[in-house]
Amino acid sequence: MDAQGRGRADDIDPADQWVLNPNTGEYELRLPPSAPQSSVPGPRRSASRSGAAPRPGRSGGAKGQGGARGQGGAKGSGRANGPGAAEGSAGAEGATAPARGRTAAPGRDRRTAPSPEVPPQRRRRGAPEEPPPGRRGRRPAKKKRGAKKALVWTGGIMAFVLVAAGVGGYLYLRHLSDNIQSVSDDGASTGGFSKDKAINILVIGTDKRTGAGNDGYGDTGSSGHADTTILLHVSKDRSNATALSIPRDLITDIPDCPTEQEDGSTKTIPGESGVRFNLSLGQEGRTPSCTMRTVTKLTGIKPDNFMLADFNAVKTLTTAVGGVEVCLAKDINDPKSKLNLPKGRHVVQGENALAFVRTRYAVGFGGDLSRIGLQQQFLSALMRKLKSNDTLTSPTKMIKLAEAGTQALTVDSQLDSINKLQELGLELGKLDTKNLTFTTIPVIDNPAEKVKATVVLNDAAAPQVFDMIRNDVSFTEVKAQKKKEAAAVAARLKGSKADAADVRVQILNGGAKGGSASTTLLWLQNDEGVSKSENAGNAPAELAKTTLEYGPDQADQARRLADIMGLSGAALKPGKSVTNAQGLPTMTLTLGRDFKGAGIPLTSAAGKTPEGVQKSTADKVTCAK
């Protein structure tokens, strides 16, 4: 029963009835106390939904010691209005009868006790005691509620746009669980994100015309495409993230896709070569798992999870937060997207927000790449709004976000519970907007076309971008400490260098292509003059990155070998030397999975964004041109 049902509606907002339970850190429904009961005898309410009248002196449940029987079942402790006389569960007033053997005091205000699962509201520690009747106490000074606690309790809500809204399950988990739709990942993912590893989430926006009011958008009768696709990479230490946009018109290869059917069987949908990326979803019965496989084939990065959003996600999320601010550097009137706004800053929500992210012919060069810039600006603005205090501290907005997110998103089978979404949200909520970089896969116009409609990978820059993400390298500088660490690493390369003939090193294969240690040994000895080198076989364990470990008196040898092989300072690991078969001290070079081959430098992913790659961060406003 809510406040209106008790005759105490007044100006109570239902959202304000959700109260934080300090024991669990979650919002729970807490109803206000019942109105005082009259001492004048009169007809009683039924103690049960079936209409059966309560027995005299009893109200329903467990026996009290001289107290009333409460429908909640708790034993009484002696007085009719004490703990043992608690009224029953919400919706029944079974405790209004006088306790057995005792007459209720006339005019006594008898109220419903809180549910045993939800602790009653308590005076905060350090707050002044209530003044005695008849005396006016000093009103305690109001303290500002910082966003810090709200950020912890609602971490996922403010992390990343569509993902963020999906983790509002702190409010009422059971109801939201019914909203979640999931689709099998068909084995295309890593099996789900991990707290102790970097996270890769594939966010897919489809142009399928689902939901009310969307008849005027998308292709008539289409099953939808991968219209907007973003690979969100969150670093292992959660200090930075990269949102990599994948152009819908990028020419790529779609692999064969084993796909679960409605009857539980599996059908392999044949792949295609040299087609648009957006055909990886919807067409030929392809599901988001096929888009995941296409991304893995394209980038070498296997997503942990996916999230699929439709047009309604943009409309309902922006409405839930009261709109987001965007900026235009010129007037825009685009009949196709239905966006008509003068230049300057605007707050958009609902249909206007959808029109903004769909506009492409009125901005830039009028293509999909120009629209990606608009979408990145929009996502940055929405993220800032989600992290703002007026969103975090508003139960009403939080409820609307939770509803909108869970209804508009389809997730993979690894994320089909509120608890798992909440866990993901808490990880994403650790991000700072200034360290979230938006960028796009480097592409060039398709040289095979006279009329430029599609794009292909820029082979000079795209592989480096993929390497940076695979190797968990930030596109944005984070914190002064990171700069100090980078300076210390770079210093390892500074200093005198030994002659190549004096460099003594053993080579191990720690994840590189088979035979890499042998070919590197031959190259060092025959081409570079490092004659004191030897093949030591396979390393005890695989490494993601190539490393060179050396002792304190071998720094000059390490610098020479780093110079020959193109190793970065990060690859040099000061430690201790080992002894070779002849009993001589030697360095250890372990070839990791990043090793490209003998003579190919390994400094490409050392920390610099490739030249020409456009990027922006989520904390800044960029006006669309």
XYZ file of C-alpha atoms in Angstrom:
625
model
C 0.000 0.000 0.000
C 1.461 3.380 -0.923
C 0.996 6.773 0.658
C -2.072 7.549 -1.449
C -3.757 4.367 -0.296
C -3.325 5.462 3.313
C -5.034 8.758 2.746
C -1.769 10.656 3.155
C -0.945 11.408 -0.474
C -0.616 15.175 -0.066
C 2.366 16.124 -2.254
C 4.327 12.885 -1.846
C 6.270 11.855 -4.957
C 6.234 8.033 -5.215
C 9.932 8.162 -6.065
C 10.619 9.725 -2.655
C 9.337 6.548 -0.989
C 12.533 4.766 -2.064
C 14.973 4.962 0.829
C 18.618 3.865 0.948
C 19.161 0.796 3.123
C 22.582 1.426 4.736
C 23.103 -2.309 5.332
C 22.957 -3.210 1.627
C 23.697 0.063 -0.154
C 20.515 -0.353 -2.207
C 17.300 1.659 -2.492
C 14.194 -0.024 -1.044
C 10.548 0.917 -0.779
C 9.686 2.326 2.674
C 6.130 3.432 3.317
C 5.272 6.310 5.669
C 3.538 5.537 9.010
C -0.211 4.930 9.156
C -2.513 7.705 10.245
C -3.390 7.620 13.989
C -6.200 5.208 14.804
C -9.313 6.512 16.485
C -10.130 5.251 19.999
C -13.845 5.428 19.230
C -15.197 1.896 18.633
C -16.199 1.313 15.085
C -16.105 -1.235 12.293
C -12.724 -2.870 11.847
C -10.928 -3.627 8.596
C -10.506 -7.189 7.583
C -7.195 -8.687 8.686
C -6.809 -10.610 5.461
C -7.456 -10.185 1.772
C -10.133 -12.894 1.940
C -12.350 -10.739 4.165
C -12.301 -13.017 7.251
C -12.752 -10.976 10.438
C -10.036 -11.292 13.084
C -10.757 -13.080 16.345
C -11.276 -10.847 19.379
C -8.000 -9.812 20.937
C -5.966 -11.197 18.043
C -4.657 -9.583 14.928
C -3.047 -12.393 13.163
C 0.372 -13.783 13.934
C 2.746 -14.956 16.652
C 1.934 -14.744 20.314
C 3.062 -11.743 22.322
C 3.902 -11.867 26.001
C 1.052 -9.725 27.202
C 1.163 -7.732 23.953
C -0.853 -7.721 20.751
C -0.489 -10.419 18.199
C 1.005 -8.780 15.082
C 0.506 -10.072 11.600
C 4.212 -9.695 11.055
C 4.721 -12.706 13.341
C 7.157 -11.127 15.845
C 6.713 -11.843 19.579
C 5.644 -8.966 21.760
C 7.631 -7.734 24.694
C 4.920 -6.502 27.032
C 3.353 -3.217 25.985
C 0.679 -2.875 23.348
C 2.600 -0.132 21.587
C 6.083 -1.556 22.164
C 8.209 -3.645 19.808
C 6.099 -6.740 20.387
C 2.935 -4.945 19.347
C 4.184 -4.141 15.862
C 1.503 -4.096 13.231
C 1.627 -6.701 10.484
C 2.816 -6.544 6.931
C 1.971 -3.594 4.666
C -1.629 -3.592 3.535
C -3.260 -5.149 6.658
C -4.196 -3.354 9.899
C -4.514 -6.425 12.053
C -2.856 -4.857 15.100
C -5.534 -2.282 15.763
C -7.294 -4.507 18.315
C -6.362 -4.048 22.009
C -3.815 -6.457 23.427
C -5.164 -9.436 25.325
C -5.631 -8.589 29.006
C -4.897 -4.912 28.509
C -6.976 -1.994 27.234
C -5.458 0.317 24.700
C -4.907 3.822 26.023
C -7.465 6.272 24.620
C -6.086 8.402 21.814
C -2.794 6.508 21.664
C -1.134 6.895 18.292
C -0.528 3.382 17.012
C 1.671 3.151 13.927
C 2.939 0.515 11.567
C 6.445 -0.631 12.428
C 9.021 -0.883 9.660
C 9.478 -4.134 7.805
C 12.098 -6.368 9.447
C 14.181 -6.373 6.248
C 14.424 -2.588 6.025
C 15.919 -0.818 9.076
C 13.888 2.123 10.385
C 15.197 5.599 9.764
C 17.662 6.442 12.489
C 19.157 9.608 13.797
C 22.507 10.115 12.130
C 25.538 9.707 14.316
C 26.456 13.009 15.888
C 23.035 14.585 15.267
C 21.385 16.336 18.265
C 18.749 14.500 20.309
C 15.067 15.368 19.859
C 14.065 18.175 22.257
C 11.604 17.235 25.000
C 7.911 18.134 24.487
C 7.195 21.791 25.021
C 10.752 22.903 24.331
C 12.056 24.207 21.075
C 15.311 22.652 20.005
C 17.837 24.225 17.711
C 17.310 23.115 14.144
C 20.437 21.259 13.042
C 22.325 22.846 10.164
C 21.753 21.165 6.831
C 24.769 19.438 5.359
C 25.366 19.292 1.643
C 25.242 15.804 0.252
C 28.329 15.220 -1.830
C 28.168 13.214 -5.005
C 30.864 10.901 -3.695
C 28.494 8.474 -1.943
C 26.000 8.654 -4.765
C 28.743 7.795 -7.214
C 29.620 4.659 -5.258
C 26.022 3.519 -4.855
C 25.045 4.237 -8.446
C 28.342 3.623 -10.206
C 26.974 2.095 -13.379
C 24.402 4.802 -14.052
C 27.011 7.330 -14.977
C 29.675 5.356 -16.746
C 28.938 5.189 -20.414
C 25.729 6.163 -22.097
C 23.705 3.111 -22.999
C 25.701 0.904 -20.665
C 25.182 3.354 -17.841
C 21.417 3.289 -17.928
C 21.362 -0.484 -17.864
C 22.707 -0.716 -14.319
C 20.060 1.211 -12.417
C 18.991 -1.993 -10.702
C 19.795 -0.624 -7.274
C 16.218 0.609 -7.067
C 14.027 -2.407 -7.603
C 15.901 -5.369 -8.933
C 13.109 -7.865 -9.462
C 11.025 -5.546 -11.579
C 13.969 -4.474 -13.710
C 15.086 -8.060 -14.254
C 11.825 -8.667 -16.126
C 12.705 -5.797 -18.488
C 16.011 -7.266 -19.620
C 16.143 -8.989 -22.999
C 19.118 -11.195 -23.818
C 20.470 -13.006 -26.870
C 23.067 -15.759 -26.961
C 26.641 -14.692 -27.695
C 27.062 -17.972 -29.639
C 30.581 -18.356 -28.267
C 31.765 -15.152 -29.964
C 32.772 -13.422 -26.702
C 35.508 -14.081 -24.172
C 32.835 -15.404 -21.821
C 32.236 -12.107 -20.030
C 34.256 -9.292 -18.472
C 36.498 -9.769 -15.426
C 37.174 -7.327 -12.610
C 40.923 -7.917 -12.708
C 41.360 -7.469 -16.475
C 40.832 -4.819 -19.124
C 37.219 -4.699 -20.362
C 36.005 -4.618 -23.978
C 32.274 -3.962 -24.473
C 30.734 -3.790 -27.948
C 27.870 -1.256 -28.032
C 25.689 -1.634 -31.135
C 22.964 0.743 -32.261
C 20.480 -0.737 -34.725
C 18.308 1.174 -37.188
C 15.517 -1.395 -36.917
C 12.179 0.399 -36.554
C 11.120 -0.987 -33.188
C 9.034 0.921 -30.675
C 6.263 3.472 -30.885
C 6.834 6.558 -33.002
C 9.686 5.129 -35.072
C 7.771 4.355 -38.263
C 9.356 7.318 -40.026
C 12.920 6.135 -39.474
C 15.041 3.360 -40.929
C 14.400 1.173 -43.956
C 10.846 -0.057 -44.368
C 10.575 -3.744 -43.549
C 14.284 -4.025 -42.725
C 15.510 -6.322 -39.967
C 18.037 -3.643 -39.087
C 21.766 -3.076 -39.509
C 24.768 -2.338 -37.299
C 24.085 1.347 -37.818
C 26.269 2.692 -34.980
C 28.991 0.514 -33.473
C 31.425 1.442 -30.696
C 34.049 -0.772 -29.110
C 34.506 0.504 -25.551
C 37.879 -0.472 -24.077
C 38.401 0.158 -20.348
C 41.959 -0.167 -19.047
C 42.894 -2.828 -16.531
C 43.543 -0.201 -13.824
C 40.307 1.674 -14.782
C 42.273 4.930 -15.112
C 41.353 5.478 -18.779
C 39.161 4.210 -21.587
C 38.860 4.399 -25.366
C 35.592 4.443 -27.313
C 36.452 3.314 -30.846
C 33.781 4.062 -33.462
C 33.533 1.639 -36.390
C 32.135 3.235 -39.599
C 29.030 1.497 -40.872
C 30.246 1.886 -44.488
C 33.656 0.297 -43.854
C 34.383 -2.453 -46.376
C 35.429 -5.583 -44.497
C 34.974 -9.352 -44.327
C 32.154 -10.950 -42.332
C 33.133 -14.467 -41.129
C 30.893 -17.523 -40.923
C 28.612 -17.088 -37.905
C 27.256 -20.080 -35.930
C 23.947 -18.710 -34.615
C 21.425 -20.164 -32.171
C 17.916 -20.418 -33.617
C 14.587 -20.020 -31.829
C 14.111 -23.797 -31.595
C 17.488 -24.182 -29.862
C 19.346 -25.539 -32.877
C 22.460 -23.886 -34.331
C 22.697 -22.623 -37.906
C 25.912 -21.357 -39.483
C 25.248 -18.232 -41.518
C 27.779 -18.033 -44.372
C 30.255 -15.156 -44.324
C 30.837 -12.549 -47.031
C 33.974 -10.810 -48.274
C 34.327 -7.164 -49.233
C 30.970 -5.936 -47.884
C 29.819 -3.094 -45.643
C 30.382 -3.599 -41.925
C 26.737 -2.765 -41.156
C 25.626 -6.019 -42.845
C 27.078 -7.936 -39.878
C 23.755 -7.474 -38.022
C 20.179 -8.260 -39.012
C 20.839 -9.280 -42.600
C 20.589 -12.991 -43.464
C 19.491 -13.648 -39.867
C 22.712 -12.376 -38.293
C 22.580 -11.537 -34.575
C 24.885 -9.322 -32.457
C 27.192 -12.315 -31.988
C 28.020 -12.082 -35.694
C 28.906 -8.412 -35.280
C 31.224 -9.476 -32.461
C 32.958 -12.001 -34.718
C 33.324 -9.366 -37.433
C 34.942 -6.944 -34.966
C 37.346 -9.655 -33.797
C 38.336 -10.476 -37.391
C 38.758 -6.773 -38.196
C 40.686 -5.610 -35.106
C 42.074 -8.722 -33.435
C 40.190 -7.692 -30.272
C 37.652 -10.161 -28.869
C 34.806 -8.376 -27.027
C 33.821 -9.537 -23.552
C 30.151 -8.580 -23.908
C 27.778 -6.730 -26.198
C 24.833 -4.363 -25.769
C 22.301 -3.665 -28.506
C 20.199 -0.484 -28.449
C 17.392 0.735 -30.688
C 16.046 4.227 -31.492
C 14.049 4.298 -28.270
C 17.242 4.113 -26.192
C 18.262 7.590 -27.321
C 14.783 9.040 -26.876
C 13.982 7.569 -23.472
C 17.414 8.055 -21.882
C 17.639 11.723 -22.814
C 14.098 12.317 -21.585
C 14.854 10.528 -18.317
C 17.694 12.933 -17.471
C 15.855 16.046 -18.642
C 17.824 16.489 -21.870
C 21.512 16.861 -22.769
C 23.395 19.892 -24.061
C 24.820 19.806 -27.587
C 26.451 22.459 -29.749
C 26.220 23.375 -33.436
C 28.696 25.627 -35.236
C 26.112 26.436 -37.927
C 22.365 26.360 -38.565
C 21.096 22.891 -39.454
C 17.876 22.006 -41.231
C 17.971 18.349 -42.288
C 14.602 17.083 -43.630
C 15.819 13.464 -43.626
C 16.697 13.342 -39.929
C 14.095 16.021 -39.050
C 16.654 18.135 -37.169
C 16.017 21.878 -37.438
C 18.163 23.932 -35.038
C 20.057 27.243 -35.279
C 23.756 27.351 -34.436
C 24.736 27.530 -30.783
C 24.071 25.402 -27.702
C 20.842 23.477 -27.270
C 19.335 21.010 -24.810
C 17.849 18.106 -26.769
C 15.775 15.137 -25.657
C 13.329 12.624 -27.111
C 12.716 12.999 -30.851
C 15.109 15.965 -31.110
C 17.916 13.913 -29.561
C 17.314 11.076 -32.029
C 17.285 13.551 -34.920
C 20.615 14.961 -33.717
C 22.441 11.606 -33.703
C 20.918 10.564 -37.060
C 21.876 13.753 -38.917
C 24.634 13.327 -41.483
C 23.792 15.153 -44.717
C 23.815 18.581 -43.041
C 27.212 18.336 -41.307
C 30.797 17.946 -42.448
C 31.073 16.210 -45.821
C 27.584 14.784 -45.525
C 28.672 11.204 -44.898
C 28.717 8.633 -42.130
C 32.106 9.833 -40.834
C 30.645 13.300 -40.193
C 27.723 11.745 -38.346
C 30.126 9.759 -36.141
C 31.518 13.092 -34.888
C 27.982 14.177 -33.935
C 27.340 10.913 -32.146
C 30.557 11.170 -30.173
C 29.661 14.717 -29.105
C 26.214 13.511 -28.054
C 27.567 10.549 -26.052
C 30.027 12.828 -24.255
C 27.216 15.220 -23.325
C 24.971 12.401 -22.112
C 27.758 10.970 -20.014
C 28.420 14.342 -18.372
C 24.718 14.671 -17.596
C 24.581 11.175 -16.108
C 27.499 12.038 -13.813
C 26.050 15.396 -12.736
C 24.823 15.910 -9.179
C 21.248 16.695 -10.186
C 21.021 13.233 -11.765
C 22.879 11.261 -9.101
C 20.880 12.680 -6.200
C 17.435 12.443 -7.810
C 15.557 9.186 -7.065
C 12.983 10.139 -9.709
C 15.609 10.414 -12.447
C 17.357 7.263 -11.282
C 14.115 5.289 -11.534
C 13.416 6.665 -15.012
C 16.959 5.821 -16.125
C 16.679 2.291 -14.807
C 13.371 1.749 -16.612
C 14.582 3.305 -19.859
C 17.877 1.451 -19.925
C 16.570 -2.012 -19.156
C 13.678 -1.691 -21.593
C 15.723 -0.284 -24.493
C 18.750 -2.588 -24.288
C 19.321 -6.162 -25.428
C 22.389 -7.778 -23.869
C 24.307 -11.005 -24.313
C 23.544 -14.025 -22.169
C 26.503 -13.245 -19.884
C 24.840 -9.953 -18.826
C 21.224 -11.063 -18.453
C 20.892 -10.211 -14.759
C 20.694 -6.911 -12.917
C 23.428 -8.048 -10.541
C 25.866 -8.624 -13.408
C 24.954 -5.306 -15.020
C 25.399 -3.606 -11.659
C 28.840 -5.206 -11.290
C 29.831 -3.977 -14.735
C 28.480 -0.527 -13.953
C 30.575 -0.237 -10.814
C 33.687 -0.992 -12.858
C 32.763 1.556 -15.540
C 31.770 4.100 -12.901
C 35.409 4.410 -11.835
C 36.215 6.293 -15.042
C 36.860 10.030 -15.206
C 35.351 11.721 -18.271
C 38.612 13.503 -19.053
C 40.308 10.126 -19.526
C 37.667 8.649 -21.860
C 38.861 9.172 -25.433
C 36.516 9.013 -28.428
C 38.195 8.095 -31.707
C 37.378 6.382 -35.001
C 39.091 3.568 -36.892
C 41.469 5.256 -39.366
C 40.025 4.869 -42.881
C 40.424 6.266 -46.390
C 37.979 6.570 -49.279
C 37.499 3.337 -51.169
C 39.851 3.635 -54.171
C 37.730 1.145 -56.136
C 34.791 3.578 -56.326
C 34.328 6.563 -58.593
C 31.504 7.921 -56.455
C 32.800 7.784 -52.906
C 30.236 5.898 -50.814
C 32.347 3.490 -48.770
C 35.691 3.490 -46.961
C 38.517 1.002 -46.379
C 41.102 0.643 -43.615
C 44.029 3.026 -43.544
C 46.739 0.372 -43.418
C 49.321 2.878 -42.227
C 47.476 3.852 -39.050
C 44.688 1.360 -38.270
C 46.939 -1.531 -37.152
C 48.675 0.776 -34.664
C 45.329 1.826 -33.188
C 44.315 -1.811 -32.769
C 47.688 -2.586 -31.153
C 47.249 0.222 -28.631
C 43.885 -1.147 -27.536
C 45.085 -4.761 -27.437
C 48.092 -3.714 -25.354
C 45.955 -1.546 -23.023
C 47.697 1.715 -23.999
C 45.828 4.948 -23.267
C 45.068 7.429 -26.060
C 45.001 10.196 -23.454
C 47.493 11.298 -20.811
C 46.232 10.384 -17.344
C 47.479 11.897 -14.111
C 50.857 13.447 -13.335
C 52.033 10.133 -11.917
C 51.675 8.517 -15.306
C 53.947 11.193 -16.781
C 56.570 10.548 -14.112
C 56.445 6.836 -14.790
C 56.805 7.433 -18.523
C 59.813 9.685 -17.914
C 61.442 7.025 -15.733
C 60.879 4.400 -18.402
C 62.300 6.629 -21.132
C 65.405 7.245 -18.996
C 66.317 3.563 -19.304
C 67.241 4.194 -22.918
C 69.548 7.103 -22.096
C 73.218 6.485 -21.454
C 76.203 4.742 -22.990
C 75.752 1.711 -25.204
C 78.018 -1.335 -25.377
C 79.377 -2.612 -28.666
C 77.167 -5.216 -30.334
C 79.981 -7.770 -30.015
C 79.916 -7.361 -26.234
C 76.142 -7.958 -25.882
C 75.425 -11.344 -24.319
C 71.764 -12.475 -24.456
C 69.656 -15.627 -24.486
C 66.411 -15.606 -26.468
C 63.144 -17.243 -25.346
C 59.867 -17.588 -27.231
C 57.128 -16.355 -24.899
C 54.097 -16.249 -27.195
C 55.515 -15.097 -30.540
C 54.974 -17.021 -33.744
C 56.678 -20.418 -33.801
C 60.323 -20.247 -34.865
C 60.680 -16.570 -33.876
C 63.519 -17.233 -31.438
C 65.541 -19.048 -34.123
C 65.051 -16.413 -36.810
C 65.841 -13.607 -34.347
C 69.037 -15.383 -33.271
C 70.210 -15.715 -36.876
C 69.357 -12.081 -37.606
C 71.225 -10.795 -34.528
C 74.324 -12.887 -35.264
C 74.531 -12.482 -39.046
C 73.151 -8.965 -39.584
C 73.726 -7.079 -36.333
C 76.969 -8.552 -34.979
C 75.498 -9.817 -31.692
C 77.587 -12.971 -31.749
C 77.200 -13.789 -28.047
C 73.545 -14.738 -28.392
C 71.837 -18.103 -28.011
C 68.421 -19.740 -28.411
C 67.058 -20.862 -25.041
C 63.806 -22.380 -26.332
C 60.329 -21.625 -24.985
C 59.654 -19.376 -21.996
C 57.904 -20.849 -18.913
C 54.830 -18.708 -19.669
C 53.476 -16.534 -22.474
C 53.816 -12.755 -22.315
C 51.696 -10.120 -24.032
C 54.713 -7.876 -24.586
C 58.343 -8.549 -25.406
C 60.713 -7.918 -22.484
C 64.467 -7.679 -21.946
C 65.599 -8.415 -18.388
C 69.126 -7.466 -17.356
C 71.370 -7.054 -14.319
C 72.711 -3.780 -12.841
C 76.035 -4.070 -14.700
C 74.371 -4.844 -18.044
C 72.495 -1.590 -18.621
C 74.809 -0.534 -21.458
C 74.284 -3.918 -23.164
C 70.494 -3.569 -22.727
C 70.509 -0.117 -24.322
C 72.471 -1.426 -27.325
C 70.095 -4.377 -27.866
C 67.065 -2.091 -27.426
C 68.485 0.198 -30.082
C 69.066 -2.716 -32.472
C 65.604 -4.259 -31.987
C 63.572 -1.070 -31.611
C 62.493 -1.853 -28.045
C 60.792 0.827 -25.982
C 61.920 1.754 -22.485
C 58.883 -0.133 -21.156
C 60.308 -3.372 -22.571
C 63.486 -3.006 -20.515
C 63.174 -4.676 -17.111
C 66.001 -3.924 -14.672
C 66.497 -6.965 -12.480
C 69.139 -9.598 -12.394
C 71.116 -11.491 -14.972
C 71.089 -15.256 -15.409
C 73.965 -17.642 -16.038
C 74.281 -19.427 -19.358
C 75.641 -22.917 -20.015
C 79.211 -21.580 -19.925
C 78.637 -20.013 -16.498
C 78.667 -16.470 -17.881
C 76.130 -13.752 -16.939
C 73.624 -13.058 -19.713
C 70.500 -10.994 -20.345
C 67.148 -12.630 -21.131
C 65.112 -11.532 -24.165
C 61.579 -12.986 -24.119
C 59.607 -12.556 -27.357
C 55.964 -11.850 -26.487
C 52.758 -11.941 -28.507
C 53.470 -8.406 -29.774
C 56.642 -9.559 -31.570
C 56.248 -8.943 -35.326
C 59.467 -10.494 -36.599
C 63.213 -10.037 -36.695
C 64.145 -6.472 -37.620
C 60.649 -5.025 -37.094
C 60.683 -2.337 -34.329
C 58.414 -2.881 -31.322
C 57.925 0.761 -30.404
C 54.686 1.288 -32.428
C 52.382 0.926 -29.423
C 54.632 2.656 -26.926
C 52.067 5.334 -26.090
C 51.663 7.795 -28.971
C 48.491 8.049 -30.995
C 49.217 7.507 -34.726
C 49.566 10.704 -36.732
C 46.309 11.840 -38.315
C 44.003 9.937 -35.939
C 41.234 12.236 -34.696
C 40.319 12.039 -31.020
C 38.334 13.916 -28.382
C 37.657 13.431 -24.688
C 34.286 13.179 -22.967
C 34.886 16.190 -20.681
C 34.970 18.747 -23.523
C 32.249 20.292 -25.688
C 32.995 20.390 -29.427
C 30.548 22.193 -31.696
C 29.535 20.263 -34.811
C 30.416 21.994 -38.099
